[in-house]
Amino acid sequence: DGFAIPSATGLVTSSTSNVLSGDFLGNGRRQVLLPQGGVWSIAGYSATGFTVSSTGLAVGGEYAAADVDGDGLDDLVGVTSTTPKNVTVRRNTTAPASSGFAARFASTAQTVWTVPDTRVLYGWNDPKVSDINGDGRADMCDSCPDVTIYDGKFINSCRMDEYRLFGGFVSLQDKAATN
């Protein structure tokens, strides 16, 4: 159960291609999204066997799949190559659990964060996305690549002193706003 007979798929990727795994169809099964001819194609098992279908969406800097909005469909997360860099989300617009094998994504990506000039975005091409707090949506964080548990909460290990000394993350305010 859970395994299929090995078969030649005819799919070819380069060693630098991102192959994304997720539930893109809303059917409770994992599929893979991989670049084929400059566009994302979805591959996986359907009722008729192994299936590949083009999404028609040009590959555009997406590097992760995560259910960002909690609708049960994995969305595409990307980073622009511009300066400053922007973290983007391209929403999955597929009709969940439809009988077909076609995934659809928004034609434009939504910027969810612009990296400030004073920050450096490390590790953006190897993200770790997960629903850390259990609300059904994927969480994205920047800062330390490792997490620890402090006082029953997941926190970035490099910011543990803020919790230990001040009871939470310290944030900056504009000096003019405090006067």
Short mmCIF file of N, CA, C and O in Angstrom, two decimals, residues 102-171:
data_model
loop_
_atom_site.label_atom_id
_atom_site.label_comp_id
_atom_site.label_asym_id
_atom_site.label_seq_id
_atom_site.Cartn_x
_atom_site.Cartn_y
_atom_site.Cartn_z
N ALA A 102 -5.54 18.41 -13.22
CA ALA A 102 -4.99 19.67 -13.70
C ALA A 102 -4.91 20.65 -12.54
O ALA A 102 -5.90 20.88 -11.85
N ALA A 103 -3.72 21.19 -12.32
CA ALA A 103 -3.54 22.20 -11.28
C ALA A 103 -3.45 23.56 -11.94
O ALA A 103 -2.87 23.71 -13.01
N ARG A 104 -4.04 24.55 -11.29
CA ARG A 104 -4.01 25.92 -11.79
C ARG A 104 -3.51 26.85 -10.70
O ARG A 104 -3.85 26.67 -9.53
N PHE A 105 -2.75 27.85 -11.10
CA PHE A 105 -2.20 28.83 -10.17
C PHE A 105 -2.51 30.23 -10.67
O PHE A 105 -2.70 30.44 -11.87
N ALA A 106 -2.57 31.19 -9.75
CA ALA A 106 -2.82 32.58 -10.12
C ALA A 106 -1.80 33.03 -11.15
O ALA A 106 -0.63 32.65 -11.08
N SER A 107 -2.24 33.86 -12.07
CA SER A 107 -1.34 34.30 -13.14
C SER A 107 -0.26 35.25 -12.64
O SER A 107 0.78 35.40 -13.25
N THR A 108 -0.52 35.93 -11.52
CA THR A 108 0.49 36.82 -10.94
C THR A 108 0.78 36.40 -9.51
O THR A 108 -0.07 35.87 -8.81
N ALA A 109 2.01 36.65 -9.10
CA ALA A 109 2.43 36.33 -7.74
C ALA A 109 2.19 37.54 -6.84
O ALA A 109 2.33 38.68 -7.26
N GLN A 110 1.81 37.27 -5.61
CA GLN A 110 1.57 38.31 -4.62
C GLN A 110 2.83 38.47 -3.77
O GLN A 110 3.35 37.49 -3.24
N THR A 111 3.32 39.69 -3.62
CA THR A 111 4.46 39.94 -2.75
C THR A 111 3.98 39.91 -1.31
O THR A 111 3.07 40.64 -0.94
N VAL A 112 4.59 39.03 -0.51
CA VAL A 112 4.20 38.93 0.90
C VAL A 112 5.25 39.56 1.82
O VAL A 112 4.97 39.83 2.98
N TRP A 113 6.45 39.80 1.30
CA TRP A 113 7.47 40.46 2.11
C TRP A 113 8.55 40.99 1.19
O TRP A 113 9.02 40.29 0.28
N THR A 114 8.95 42.22 1.42
CA THR A 114 10.10 42.82 0.75
C THR A 114 11.24 42.86 1.76
O THR A 114 11.07 43.38 2.85
N VAL A 115 12.36 42.29 1.38
CA VAL A 115 13.50 42.21 2.28
C VAL A 115 14.10 43.61 2.45
O VAL A 115 14.51 44.22 1.46
N PRO A 116 14.11 44.14 3.67
CA PRO A 116 14.67 45.48 3.88
C PRO A 116 16.14 45.55 3.49
O PRO A 116 16.85 44.54 3.55
N ASP A 117 16.59 46.74 3.13
CA ASP A 117 18.00 46.94 2.75
C ASP A 117 18.96 46.53 3.85
O ASP A 117 20.10 46.19 3.58
N THR A 118 18.51 46.59 5.10
CA THR A 118 19.39 46.27 6.22
C THR A 118 19.45 44.78 6.51
O THR A 118 20.13 44.36 7.43
N ARG A 119 18.73 43.96 5.75
CA ARG A 119 18.69 42.52 5.97
C ARG A 119 19.27 41.77 4.78
O ARG A 119 19.28 42.26 3.67
N VAL A 120 19.72 40.56 5.02
CA VAL A 120 20.21 39.67 3.97
C VAL A 120 19.36 38.43 4.01
O VAL A 120 19.08 37.88 5.08
N LEU A 121 18.91 37.98 2.86
CA LEU A 121 18.07 36.80 2.78
C LEU A 121 18.95 35.59 2.52
O LEU A 121 19.42 35.37 1.41
N TYR A 122 19.22 34.82 3.56
CA TYR A 122 20.05 33.62 3.44
C TYR A 122 19.17 32.40 3.26
O TYR A 122 18.08 32.32 3.82
N GLY A 123 19.65 31.41 2.53
CA GLY A 123 18.97 30.13 2.43
C GLY A 123 17.65 30.17 1.70
O GLY A 123 16.84 29.27 1.83
N TRP A 124 17.41 31.17 0.88
CA TRP A 124 16.11 31.28 0.22
C TRP A 124 15.89 30.20 -0.82
O TRP A 124 14.77 29.93 -1.19
N ASN A 125 16.94 29.55 -1.28
CA ASN A 125 16.76 28.52 -2.29
C ASN A 125 16.66 27.12 -1.69
O ASN A 125 16.59 26.14 -2.42
N ASP A 126 16.61 27.01 -0.38
CA ASP A 126 16.44 25.71 0.27
C ASP A 126 15.55 25.89 1.50
O ASP A 126 15.99 25.74 2.63
N PRO A 127 14.29 26.25 1.27
CA PRO A 127 13.42 26.59 2.40
C PRO A 127 12.93 25.37 3.16
O PRO A 127 12.89 24.27 2.64
N LYS A 128 12.58 25.62 4.38
CA LYS A 128 11.90 24.61 5.19
C LYS A 128 10.58 25.23 5.59
O LYS A 128 10.52 26.18 6.37
N VAL A 129 9.49 24.78 4.99
CA VAL A 129 8.18 25.32 5.30
C VAL A 129 7.37 24.26 6.01
O VAL A 129 7.47 23.08 5.70
N SER A 130 6.59 24.69 6.97
CA SER A 130 5.81 23.77 7.77
C SER A 130 4.73 24.54 8.50
O SER A 130 4.83 25.75 8.69
N ASP A 131 3.68 23.85 8.91
CA ASP A 131 2.66 24.46 9.76
C ASP A 131 3.13 24.29 11.20
O ASP A 131 2.81 23.32 11.87
N ILE A 132 3.90 25.25 11.68
CA ILE A 132 4.51 25.15 13.00
C ILE A 132 3.50 25.32 14.12
O ILE A 132 3.53 24.64 15.12
N ASN A 133 2.53 26.23 13.94
CA ASN A 133 1.61 26.52 15.03
C ASN A 133 0.26 25.81 14.93
O ASN A 133 -0.64 26.07 15.73
N GLY A 134 0.07 24.94 13.95
CA GLY A 134 -1.12 24.11 13.87
C GLY A 134 -2.39 24.80 13.42
O GLY A 134 -3.49 24.30 13.63
N ASP A 135 -2.28 25.96 12.73
CA ASP A 135 -3.49 26.65 12.29
C ASP A 135 -3.93 26.26 10.89
O ASP A 135 -4.88 26.83 10.35
N GLY A 136 -3.27 25.28 10.27
CA GLY A 136 -3.65 24.82 8.94
C GLY A 136 -2.99 25.59 7.82
O GLY A 136 -3.24 25.31 6.65
N ARG A 137 -2.15 26.56 8.14
CA ARG A 137 -1.45 27.34 7.13
C ARG A 137 0.05 27.18 7.33
O ARG A 137 0.52 27.07 8.46
N ALA A 138 0.78 27.21 6.23
CA ALA A 138 2.24 27.09 6.32
C ALA A 138 2.82 28.37 6.91
O ALA A 138 2.35 29.46 6.65
N ASP A 139 3.84 28.20 7.73
CA ASP A 139 4.52 29.33 8.35
C ASP A 139 5.86 29.53 7.68
O ASP A 139 6.54 28.57 7.34
N MET A 140 6.23 30.78 7.46
CA MET A 140 7.53 31.11 6.91
C MET A 140 8.22 32.01 7.91
O MET A 140 7.59 32.90 8.49
N CYS A 141 9.49 31.76 8.15
CA CYS A 141 10.21 32.62 9.07
C CYS A 141 11.58 32.92 8.50
O CYS A 141 12.10 32.18 7.68
N ASP A 142 12.12 34.04 8.93
CA ASP A 142 13.49 34.33 8.55
C ASP A 142 14.27 34.45 9.84
O ASP A 142 13.71 34.51 10.92
N SER A 143 15.52 34.43 9.76
CA SER A 143 16.42 34.56 10.90
C SER A 143 17.29 33.33 10.94
O SER A 143 17.88 32.96 9.96
N CYS A 144 17.32 32.65 12.06
CA CYS A 144 18.19 31.49 12.23
C CYS A 144 17.64 30.29 11.47
O CYS A 144 16.44 30.09 11.42
N PRO A 145 18.51 29.46 10.96
CA PRO A 145 18.03 28.26 10.28
C PRO A 145 17.59 27.17 11.23
O PRO A 145 16.99 26.20 10.82
N ASP A 146 17.86 27.32 12.54
CA ASP A 146 17.47 26.26 13.46
C ASP A 146 16.50 26.80 14.51
O ASP A 146 16.46 27.99 14.80
N VAL A 147 15.68 25.91 15.02
CA VAL A 147 14.63 26.26 15.96
C VAL A 147 14.81 25.42 17.21
O VAL A 147 15.26 24.28 17.15
N THR A 148 14.45 25.98 18.34
CA THR A 148 14.50 25.24 19.60
C THR A 148 13.19 25.49 20.35
O THR A 148 12.41 26.37 19.98
N ILE A 149 12.95 24.73 21.37
CA ILE A 149 11.77 24.94 22.21
C ILE A 149 12.22 25.64 23.48
O ILE A 149 13.15 25.21 24.16
N TYR A 150 11.57 26.75 23.78
CA TYR A 150 11.84 27.49 25.01
C TYR A 150 10.50 27.80 25.66
O TYR A 150 9.61 28.38 25.03
N ASP A 151 10.33 27.40 26.89
CA ASP A 151 9.10 27.64 27.64
C ASP A 151 7.86 27.17 26.85
O ASP A 151 6.84 27.83 26.80
N GLY A 152 8.01 26.00 26.19
CA GLY A 152 6.89 25.40 25.47
C GLY A 152 6.59 26.01 24.12
O GLY A 152 5.57 25.70 23.50
N LYS A 153 7.46 26.91 23.61
CA LYS A 153 7.23 27.56 22.33
C LYS A 153 8.41 27.29 21.40
O LYS A 153 9.55 27.20 21.85
N PHE A 154 8.11 27.19 20.09
CA PHE A 154 9.17 27.11 19.10
C PHE A 154 9.72 28.52 18.90
O PHE A 154 8.97 29.45 18.62
N ILE A 155 11.04 28.68 19.04
CA ILE A 155 11.67 29.98 18.78
C ILE A 155 12.98 29.74 18.03
O ILE A 155 13.55 28.66 18.07
N ASN A 156 13.45 30.80 17.34
CA ASN A 156 14.75 30.72 16.68
C ASN A 156 15.83 30.72 17.75
O ASN A 156 15.84 31.56 18.64
N SER A 157 16.75 29.77 17.65
CA SER A 157 17.75 29.62 18.70
C SER A 157 18.63 30.85 18.87
O SER A 157 19.06 31.16 19.96
N CYS A 158 18.88 31.57 17.78
CA CYS A 158 19.74 32.74 17.89
C CYS A 158 19.03 33.92 18.55
O CYS A 158 19.66 34.92 18.86
N ARG A 159 17.71 33.79 18.78
CA ARG A 159 16.97 34.87 19.45
C ARG A 159 16.47 34.43 20.83
O ARG A 159 15.59 35.07 21.40
N MET A 160 17.04 33.36 21.37
CA MET A 160 16.59 32.85 22.67
C MET A 160 16.78 33.87 23.78
O MET A 160 15.97 33.97 24.70
N ASP A 161 17.86 34.66 23.73
CA ASP A 161 18.10 35.65 24.78
C ASP A 161 16.96 36.66 24.88
O ASP A 161 16.64 37.13 25.98
N GLU A 162 16.31 37.00 23.77
CA GLU A 162 15.19 37.94 23.83
C GLU A 162 14.06 37.36 24.68
O GLU A 162 13.45 38.07 25.48
N TYR A 163 13.78 36.06 24.49
CA TYR A 163 12.74 35.42 25.31
C TYR A 163 13.21 35.29 26.76
O TYR A 163 12.45 35.56 27.69
N ARG A 164 14.45 34.90 26.94
CA ARG A 164 14.96 34.67 28.29
C ARG A 164 15.01 35.97 29.09
O ARG A 164 14.63 36.02 30.26
N LEU A 165 15.44 37.07 28.45
CA LEU A 165 15.62 38.33 29.16
C LEU A 165 14.38 39.23 29.17
O LEU A 165 14.14 39.97 30.12
N PHE A 166 13.58 39.16 28.08
CA PHE A 166 12.47 40.11 27.93
C PHE A 166 11.11 39.43 27.78
O PHE A 166 10.09 40.11 27.64
N GLY A 167 11.07 38.10 27.73
CA GLY A 167 9.79 37.39 27.63
C GLY A 167 9.21 37.31 26.24
O GLY A 167 8.08 36.84 26.07
N GLY A 168 9.92 37.75 25.23
CA GLY A 168 9.43 37.68 23.85
C GLY A 168 10.41 38.36 22.91
O GLY A 168 11.46 38.86 23.34
N PHE A 169 10.03 38.39 21.62
CA PHE A 169 10.90 39.04 20.64
C PHE A 169 10.91 40.54 20.88
O PHE A 169 9.87 41.15 21.15
N VAL A 170 12.07 41.14 20.77
CA VAL A 170 12.22 42.58 20.85
C VAL A 170 12.02 43.13 19.45
O VAL A 170 12.58 42.61 18.49
N SER A 171 11.21 44.15 19.31
CA SER A 171 11.01 44.75 18.00
C SER A 171 11.41 46.21 18.03
O SER A 171 11.43 46.84 19.10
#
